[in-house]
Amino acid sequence: MVTSVINFYIRCNELTKAREIFNELKGRGVCFDVISWNILLIGYAQSNLMEEASSIFEEMKRDGVKPNYITLSSMLSGYSRQGNPRKAFVFFELLLDTVTEENWISLILGYIECGEMKEAIGLLNEMIKSGTKTKDLKWNLLLNKLIDKGDTQNTLQIFNTILLNGFQSDLIMNSKIIKSLLIAEQYPQAIQLYLHLNKGNGMELHDRVCISLLQHYLQRGQFDKITSLLNALQGEKVFWPGLYVWNTLLEMFSAKLNLNVLLKIKEYMKEMNLTPNVLTWNPLIECYVHINMQEALLQLDLMKEAGVRPNQQTWNILLSGFKRHLKDEQKAIETLKEKGYLPP
């Protein structure tokens, strides 16, 4: 019952209240077991209040309560999250033969967080030598941390190491690794890795990388980066965005009503001699529908002049635009017909 009350306040993030109750009961002579101490300690450790967690740990030992695996593991994880791997390592050593996959990964992440890559890679190699079985989910945590840090060289090194030790990388992780190399302008490494990972499995990985990379630059307005990328890869057979890639990006940015980006995409397509189809024109028309109906109709005329036939989606886009302006569906249909815009 007492433990439940303390746990309740911790779950509500009322750590001070939980500590007050704990101390009050302790002062009345209540003897807490390791489970009760752990509940309090974990609450502080998970809130990154490691000074307080350490104080609880020392007090627990003074009271003659022996820390168990959960106690030591929680302290290790807390210090690792805080970016203090040296203190985390103290608890790692205390775990001795009970060290688990979770403990290894927590400590390695702690070293990565504070940029001590030599120690992180050393620990990773020790972990592999120890024969510790590691789930792909944990490897993904490690790789995502490295990618977030922008450390492409070590990301690639660790990625190759764990691939050799049973890591089954999926489409999402493969595309993230390749994208990080392309952003770092390490084009040969990106191409080599892509060819190794894809092994003739179609265009899904290729298109995912292109879409993600170009979206990254377009969102930031880094048009010069796209130009540099296209110039660098002009003679290559990979990472050369096709019509599907650009159309997907047009749809993405049309939903955000980002006309400036849409027009830049059309420029890139023109430079690459790509012929727009109805899936190219529709996002542009949809964006104009929200900004200026006359311009949307002009885009429709330009589309027809280019020999591209409107489809049902084109009609629905225009109809929804007129409905918003006229507040009447029938009137919207009549207006479109009067202007000579009939459904396909």
Tab-separated table of C-alpha atoms in Angstrom:
chain	number	residue	atom	x	y	z
A	1	MET	CA	0.000	0.000	0.000
A	2	VAL	CA	2.791	2.411	0.999
A	3	THR	CA	4.762	1.610	-2.156
A	4	SER	CA	1.642	2.174	-4.286
A	5	VAL	CA	1.189	5.690	-2.868
A	6	ILE	CA	4.819	6.608	-3.583
A	7	ASN	CA	4.562	5.111	-7.072
A	8	PHE	CA	1.376	7.126	-7.714
A	9	TYR	CA	3.105	10.451	-7.011
A	10	ILE	CA	6.110	9.469	-9.118
A	11	ARG	CA	3.851	8.596	-12.072
A	12	CYS	CA	2.247	12.032	-11.663
A	13	ASN	CA	5.762	13.539	-11.761
A	14	GLU	CA	5.349	14.697	-8.153
A	15	LEU	CA	8.827	13.565	-7.173
A	16	THR	CA	9.211	15.971	-4.252
A	17	LYS	CA	5.931	14.782	-2.735
A	18	ALA	CA	6.936	11.134	-3.216
A	19	ARG	CA	10.275	11.800	-1.485
A	20	GLU	CA	8.564	13.603	1.409
A	21	ILE	CA	6.227	10.652	2.030
A	22	PHE	CA	9.140	8.216	1.738
A	23	ASN	CA	11.246	10.171	4.269
A	24	GLU	CA	8.321	10.653	6.644
A	25	LEU	CA	7.535	6.924	6.731
A	26	LYS	CA	11.196	6.075	7.058
A	27	GLY	CA	11.394	8.428	10.043
A	28	ARG	CA	8.537	6.506	11.657
A	29	GLY	CA	10.564	3.333	11.429
A	30	VAL	CA	9.237	1.822	8.195
A	31	CYS	CA	11.892	-0.416	6.609
A	32	PHE	CA	11.771	-0.237	2.826
A	33	ASP	CA	12.899	-3.132	0.672
A	34	VAL	CA	14.911	-2.848	-2.553
A	35	ILE	CA	11.710	-2.654	-4.657
A	36	SER	CA	10.517	0.470	-2.808
A	37	TRP	CA	13.944	2.110	-3.038
A	38	ASN	CA	14.075	1.331	-6.751
A	39	ILE	CA	10.699	2.970	-7.394
A	40	LEU	CA	11.953	6.234	-5.898
A	41	LEU	CA	15.382	6.041	-7.529
A	42	ILE	CA	13.981	5.219	-10.989
A	43	GLY	CA	11.598	8.187	-10.768
A	44	TYR	CA	14.516	10.595	-10.375
A	45	ALA	CA	16.765	8.782	-12.874
A	46	GLN	CA	14.104	8.837	-15.599
A	47	SER	CA	13.654	12.580	-15.009
A	48	ASN	CA	17.426	13.074	-15.541
A	49	LEU	CA	17.827	14.193	-11.910
A	50	MET	CA	20.907	12.079	-11.413
A	51	GLU	CA	22.312	13.994	-8.447
A	52	GLU	CA	19.157	13.156	-6.480
A	53	ALA	CA	19.135	9.576	-7.811
A	54	SER	CA	22.758	9.165	-6.695
A	55	SER	CA	21.867	10.502	-3.241
A	56	ILE	CA	19.076	7.905	-2.969
A	57	PHE	CA	21.477	5.182	-4.101
A	58	GLU	CA	24.004	6.062	-1.377
A	59	GLU	CA	21.299	6.358	1.290
A	60	MET	CA	19.932	2.968	0.271
A	61	LYS	CA	23.352	1.360	0.789
A	62	ARG	CA	23.790	3.083	4.180
A	63	ASP	CA	20.488	1.547	5.255
A	64	GLY	CA	21.868	-1.894	4.469
A	65	VAL	CA	19.710	-2.502	1.379
A	66	LYS	CA	21.683	-4.251	-1.350
A	67	PRO	CA	21.187	-2.749	-4.848
A	68	ASN	CA	19.934	-5.265	-7.408
A	69	TYR	CA	20.145	-5.417	-11.203
A	70	ILE	CA	17.280	-2.920	-11.635
A	71	THR	CA	18.981	-0.400	-9.318
A	72	LEU	CA	22.324	-0.558	-11.109
A	73	SER	CA	20.795	-0.665	-14.590
A	74	SER	CA	18.638	2.406	-13.840
A	75	MET	CA	21.666	4.376	-12.647
A	76	LEU	CA	23.630	3.330	-15.736
A	77	SER	CA	20.810	4.369	-18.101
A	78	GLY	CA	20.252	7.656	-16.271
A	79	TYR	CA	23.886	8.750	-16.474
A	80	SER	CA	24.094	7.639	-20.121
A	81	ARG	CA	21.031	9.725	-21.059
A	82	GLN	CA	22.582	12.673	-19.237
A	83	GLY	CA	25.714	12.317	-21.385
A	84	ASN	CA	27.897	11.249	-18.470
A	85	PRO	CA	29.253	7.868	-19.635
A	86	ARG	CA	32.149	7.839	-17.168
A	87	LYS	CA	29.771	7.693	-14.208
A	88	ALA	CA	27.573	5.262	-16.143
A	89	PHE	CA	30.601	3.004	-16.608
A	90	VAL	CA	30.980	2.663	-12.803
A	91	PHE	CA	27.563	0.989	-12.658
A	92	PHE	CA	28.282	-1.001	-15.807
A	93	GLU	CA	31.236	-2.600	-14.005
A	94	LEU	CA	29.132	-3.262	-10.892
A	95	LEU	CA	26.722	-5.314	-13.002
A	96	LEU	CA	29.497	-7.845	-13.715
A	97	ASP	CA	28.101	-10.989	-15.355
A	98	THR	CA	24.518	-9.665	-15.396
A	99	VAL	CA	25.223	-7.075	-18.116
A	100	THR	CA	22.490	-7.181	-20.772
A	101	GLU	CA	22.013	-5.857	-24.290
A	102	GLU	CA	20.158	-2.877	-22.777
A	103	ASN	CA	23.146	-1.989	-20.572
A	104	TRP	CA	25.673	-2.216	-23.411
A	105	ILE	CA	23.567	-0.040	-25.729
A	106	SER	CA	22.826	2.537	-22.989
A	107	LEU	CA	26.512	2.978	-22.256
A	108	ILE	CA	27.506	3.154	-25.934
A	109	LEU	CA	24.785	5.785	-26.512
A	110	GLY	CA	26.173	7.769	-23.578
A	111	TYR	CA	29.633	7.891	-25.168
A	112	ILE	CA	28.137	8.846	-28.547
A	113	GLU	CA	26.106	11.617	-26.904
A	114	CYS	CA	29.238	13.314	-25.560
A	115	GLY	CA	31.261	12.682	-28.730
A	116	GLU	CA	33.669	10.092	-27.323
A	117	MET	CA	33.549	7.889	-30.405
A	118	LYS	CA	36.753	5.959	-29.726
A	119	GLU	CA	35.285	4.653	-26.470
A	120	ALA	CA	31.885	4.011	-28.099
A	121	ILE	CA	33.389	1.921	-30.906
A	122	GLY	CA	35.646	0.103	-28.437
A	123	LEU	CA	32.635	-0.850	-26.316
A	124	LEU	CA	30.700	-1.915	-29.402
A	125	ASN	CA	33.503	-4.279	-30.394
A	126	GLU	CA	33.650	-5.653	-26.831
A	127	MET	CA	29.906	-6.208	-26.894
A	128	ILE	CA	30.122	-8.138	-30.160
A	129	LYS	CA	33.024	-10.235	-28.831
A	130	SER	CA	31.027	-11.023	-25.687
A	131	GLY	CA	28.413	-12.713	-27.863
A	132	THR	CA	25.588	-10.539	-26.538
A	133	LYS	CA	22.518	-11.042	-28.716
A	134	THR	CA	21.206	-7.705	-29.904
A	135	LYS	CA	17.792	-6.955	-31.391
A	136	ASP	CA	17.590	-4.899	-34.580
A	137	LEU	CA	15.560	-2.307	-32.654
A	138	LYS	CA	18.581	-1.590	-30.427
A	139	TRP	CA	20.938	-1.309	-33.398
A	140	ASN	CA	18.482	1.169	-34.935
A	141	LEU	CA	18.646	3.296	-31.754
A	142	LEU	CA	22.414	3.394	-32.073
A	143	LEU	CA	22.406	4.286	-35.772
A	144	ASN	CA	19.716	6.961	-35.370
A	145	LYS	CA	21.776	8.645	-32.642
A	146	LEU	CA	24.830	8.719	-34.941
A	147	ILE	CA	22.784	10.058	-37.869
A	148	ASP	CA	21.303	12.793	-35.645
A	149	LYS	CA	24.843	13.755	-34.641
A	150	GLY	CA	25.811	14.065	-38.328
A	151	ASP	CA	28.725	11.664	-37.814
A	152	THR	CA	28.629	9.977	-41.228
A	153	GLN	CA	32.075	8.386	-41.063
A	154	ASN	CA	31.423	6.542	-37.805
A	155	THR	CA	27.833	5.808	-38.826
A	156	LEU	CA	29.068	3.972	-41.909
A	157	GLN	CA	31.786	2.149	-39.952
A	158	ILE	CA	29.375	0.947	-37.262
A	159	PHE	CA	26.692	0.127	-39.833
A	160	ASN	CA	29.096	-2.137	-41.730
A	161	THR	CA	30.290	-3.740	-38.478
A	162	ILE	CA	26.836	-4.676	-37.250
A	163	LEU	CA	25.735	-5.846	-40.714
A	164	LEU	CA	28.504	-8.427	-40.481
A	165	ASN	CA	27.153	-9.482	-37.089
A	166	GLY	CA	23.583	-10.301	-38.036
A	167	PHE	CA	21.864	-6.894	-38.203
A	168	GLN	CA	18.938	-7.032	-40.638
A	169	SER	CA	18.691	-3.456	-41.849
A	170	ASP	CA	15.302	-2.437	-43.251
A	171	LEU	CA	14.312	-0.066	-46.048
A	172	ILE	CA	13.873	2.895	-43.686
A	173	MET	CA	17.301	2.546	-42.074
A	174	ASN	CA	19.016	1.895	-45.412
A	175	SER	CA	17.546	5.089	-46.844
A	176	LYS	CA	18.534	7.101	-43.739
A	177	ILE	CA	22.154	5.959	-43.923
A	178	ILE	CA	22.428	6.686	-47.651
A	179	LYS	CA	20.699	10.051	-47.250
A	180	SER	CA	23.143	11.056	-44.490
A	181	LEU	CA	26.071	10.252	-46.801
A	182	LEU	CA	24.555	12.291	-49.639
A	183	ILE	CA	23.940	15.275	-47.348
A	184	ALA	CA	27.617	15.057	-46.353
A	185	GLU	CA	28.381	15.037	-50.121
A	186	GLN	CA	30.076	11.651	-49.823
A	187	TYR	CA	28.635	10.594	-53.170
A	188	PRO	CA	30.929	7.629	-54.009
A	189	GLN	CA	30.304	6.023	-50.592
A	190	ALA	CA	26.544	6.596	-50.929
A	191	ILE	CA	26.446	5.007	-54.388
A	192	GLN	CA	28.607	2.069	-53.324
A	193	LEU	CA	26.424	1.394	-50.271
A	194	TYR	CA	23.226	1.697	-52.323
A	195	LEU	CA	24.456	-0.818	-54.897
A	196	HIS	CA	25.480	-3.195	-52.105
A	197	LEU	CA	22.177	-2.925	-50.220
A	198	ASN	CA	19.769	-2.839	-53.134
A	199	LYS	CA	21.153	-5.716	-55.192
A	200	GLY	CA	18.729	-5.161	-58.054
A	201	ASN	CA	15.582	-4.990	-55.910
A	202	GLY	CA	13.882	-2.316	-58.004
A	203	MET	CA	13.498	1.411	-57.458
A	204	GLU	CA	11.856	1.557	-54.011
A	205	LEU	CA	15.042	2.312	-52.047
A	206	HIS	CA	16.314	4.644	-54.791
A	207	ASP	CA	13.106	6.693	-54.873
A	208	ARG	CA	12.776	6.780	-51.076
A	209	VAL	CA	16.301	8.200	-50.760
A	210	CYS	CA	15.713	10.784	-53.513
A	211	ILE	CA	12.376	11.948	-52.077
A	212	SER	CA	13.703	12.181	-48.515
A	213	LEU	CA	16.889	13.987	-49.561
A	214	LEU	CA	15.214	16.506	-51.872
A	215	GLN	CA	12.470	17.141	-49.308
A	216	HIS	CA	15.211	17.886	-46.756
A	217	TYR	CA	16.742	20.565	-49.033
A	218	LEU	CA	13.445	21.993	-50.304
A	219	GLN	CA	12.051	22.487	-46.789
A	220	ARG	CA	15.131	24.511	-45.892
A	221	GLY	CA	15.183	26.492	-49.130
A	222	GLN	CA	18.636	25.051	-49.913
A	223	PHE	CA	18.157	25.142	-53.674
A	224	ASP	CA	21.907	25.530	-54.233
A	225	LYS	CA	22.407	22.133	-52.574
A	226	ILE	CA	19.993	20.527	-55.042
A	227	THR	CA	21.813	22.136	-57.961
A	228	SER	CA	25.152	20.856	-56.613
A	229	LEU	CA	23.685	17.386	-56.126
A	230	LEU	CA	22.273	17.215	-59.653
A	231	ASN	CA	25.547	18.464	-61.131
A	232	ALA	CA	27.571	15.931	-59.135
A	233	LEU	CA	25.373	12.983	-60.072
A	234	GLN	CA	24.592	13.918	-63.665
A	235	GLY	CA	26.710	11.119	-65.106
A	236	GLU	CA	25.623	8.477	-62.581
A	237	LYS	CA	22.882	5.924	-63.012
A	238	VAL	CA	21.676	6.246	-59.404
A	239	PHE	CA	20.122	9.048	-57.346
A	240	TRP	CA	18.924	10.787	-60.492
A	241	PRO	CA	15.328	11.781	-59.632
A	242	GLY	CA	12.713	10.761	-62.166
A	243	LEU	CA	9.158	11.929	-62.795
A	244	TYR	CA	7.708	9.859	-59.930
A	245	VAL	CA	10.061	11.486	-57.406
A	246	TRP	CA	9.302	15.054	-58.503
A	247	ASN	CA	5.549	14.400	-58.694
A	248	THR	CA	5.602	13.019	-55.149
A	249	LEU	CA	7.407	16.147	-53.947
A	250	LEU	CA	4.943	18.389	-55.789
A	251	GLU	CA	2.091	16.687	-53.959
A	252	MET	CA	3.849	17.088	-50.596
A	253	PHE	CA	4.488	20.800	-50.979
A	254	SER	CA	1.130	21.513	-52.587
A	255	ALA	CA	-0.492	20.304	-49.361
A	256	LYS	CA	1.613	22.938	-47.543
A	257	LEU	CA	0.591	25.615	-50.111
A	258	ASN	CA	4.277	26.290	-50.730
A	259	LEU	CA	4.053	27.791	-54.213
A	260	ASN	CA	7.690	28.926	-54.259
A	261	VAL	CA	8.916	25.341	-53.862
A	262	LEU	CA	6.445	24.037	-56.456
A	263	LEU	CA	7.745	26.493	-59.037
A	264	LYS	CA	11.360	25.550	-58.222
A	265	ILE	CA	10.505	21.874	-58.714
A	266	LYS	CA	9.050	22.675	-62.139
A	267	GLU	CA	12.304	24.463	-63.013
A	268	TYR	CA	14.352	21.409	-62.044
A	269	MET	CA	12.080	19.172	-64.107
A	270	LYS	CA	12.508	21.446	-67.109
A	271	GLU	CA	16.304	21.427	-66.711
A	272	MET	CA	16.205	17.613	-66.605
A	273	ASN	CA	14.027	17.461	-69.749
A	274	LEU	CA	11.233	15.658	-67.889
A	275	THR	CA	7.802	15.913	-69.512
A	276	PRO	CA	5.115	16.880	-66.954
A	277	ASN	CA	2.024	14.666	-66.815
A	278	VAL	CA	-1.348	15.190	-65.158
A	279	LEU	CA	0.150	14.204	-61.761
A	280	THR	CA	2.622	17.064	-62.204
A	281	TRP	CA	0.006	19.674	-63.041
A	282	ASN	CA	-2.644	18.740	-60.454
A	283	PRO	CA	-0.640	19.732	-57.327
A	284	LEU	CA	0.243	23.061	-58.926
A	285	ILE	CA	-3.396	23.750	-59.821
A	286	GLU	CA	-4.476	22.727	-56.312
A	287	CYS	CA	-2.055	25.156	-54.720
A	288	TYR	CA	-3.297	28.015	-56.929
A	289	VAL	CA	-6.923	27.112	-56.119
A	290	HIS	CA	-6.201	28.177	-52.520
A	291	ILE	CA	-4.403	31.346	-53.600
A	292	ASN	CA	-5.973	32.640	-56.821
A	293	MET	CA	-8.736	30.897	-58.798
A	294	GLN	CA	-7.967	32.813	-61.989
A	295	GLU	CA	-4.372	31.609	-61.873
A	296	ALA	CA	-5.590	28.053	-61.240
A	297	LEU	CA	-7.699	28.228	-64.417
A	298	LEU	CA	-4.730	29.657	-66.316
A	299	GLN	CA	-2.634	26.668	-65.218
A	300	LEU	CA	-5.386	24.371	-66.501
A	301	ASP	CA	-5.229	26.097	-69.896
A	302	LEU	CA	-1.432	25.739	-69.962
A	303	MET	CA	-1.775	22.062	-69.110
A	304	LYS	CA	-4.179	21.521	-72.009
A	305	GLU	CA	-1.905	23.464	-74.382
A	306	ALA	CA	0.932	21.129	-73.360
A	307	GLY	CA	-1.205	18.223	-74.534
A	308	VAL	CA	-1.933	16.891	-71.045
A	309	ARG	CA	-5.524	15.818	-70.538
A	310	PRO	CA	-7.202	16.733	-67.202
A	311	ASN	CA	-8.429	13.770	-65.150
A	312	GLN	CA	-11.132	13.375	-62.524
A	313	GLN	CA	-8.789	14.672	-59.826
A	314	THR	CA	-8.238	17.896	-61.802
A	315	TRP	CA	-11.990	18.390	-62.010
A	316	ASN	CA	-12.458	17.711	-58.286
A	317	ILE	CA	-9.714	20.204	-57.387
A	318	LEU	CA	-11.331	22.993	-59.421
A	319	LEU	CA	-14.807	22.121	-58.194
A	320	SER	CA	-13.726	22.254	-54.548
A	321	GLY	CA	-12.122	25.651	-55.197
A	322	PHE	CA	-15.273	27.153	-56.699
A	323	LYS	CA	-17.395	25.606	-53.941
A	324	ARG	CA	-15.319	27.428	-51.333
A	325	HIS	CA	-15.778	30.721	-53.161
A	326	LEU	CA	-19.434	30.354	-54.117
A	327	LYS	CA	-20.666	28.328	-51.096
A	328	ASP	CA	-22.873	26.319	-53.453
A	329	GLU	CA	-21.918	23.129	-55.291
A	330	GLN	CA	-24.481	23.476	-58.085
A	331	LYS	CA	-23.477	27.066	-58.737
A	332	ALA	CA	-19.826	25.967	-58.782
A	333	ILE	CA	-20.582	23.316	-61.425
A	334	GLU	CA	-22.556	25.806	-63.535
A	335	THR	CA	-19.746	28.382	-63.284
A	336	LEU	CA	-17.171	25.869	-64.475
A	337	LYS	CA	-19.389	24.890	-67.408
A	338	GLU	CA	-19.951	28.534	-68.333
A	339	LYS	CA	-16.186	29.008	-68.480
A	340	GLY	CA	-15.905	25.979	-70.719
A	341	TYR	CA	-14.298	23.724	-68.133
A	342	LEU	CA	-16.203	20.468	-68.338
A	343	PRO	CA	-15.429	17.281	-66.419
A	344	PRO	CA	-13.592	14.546	-68.330
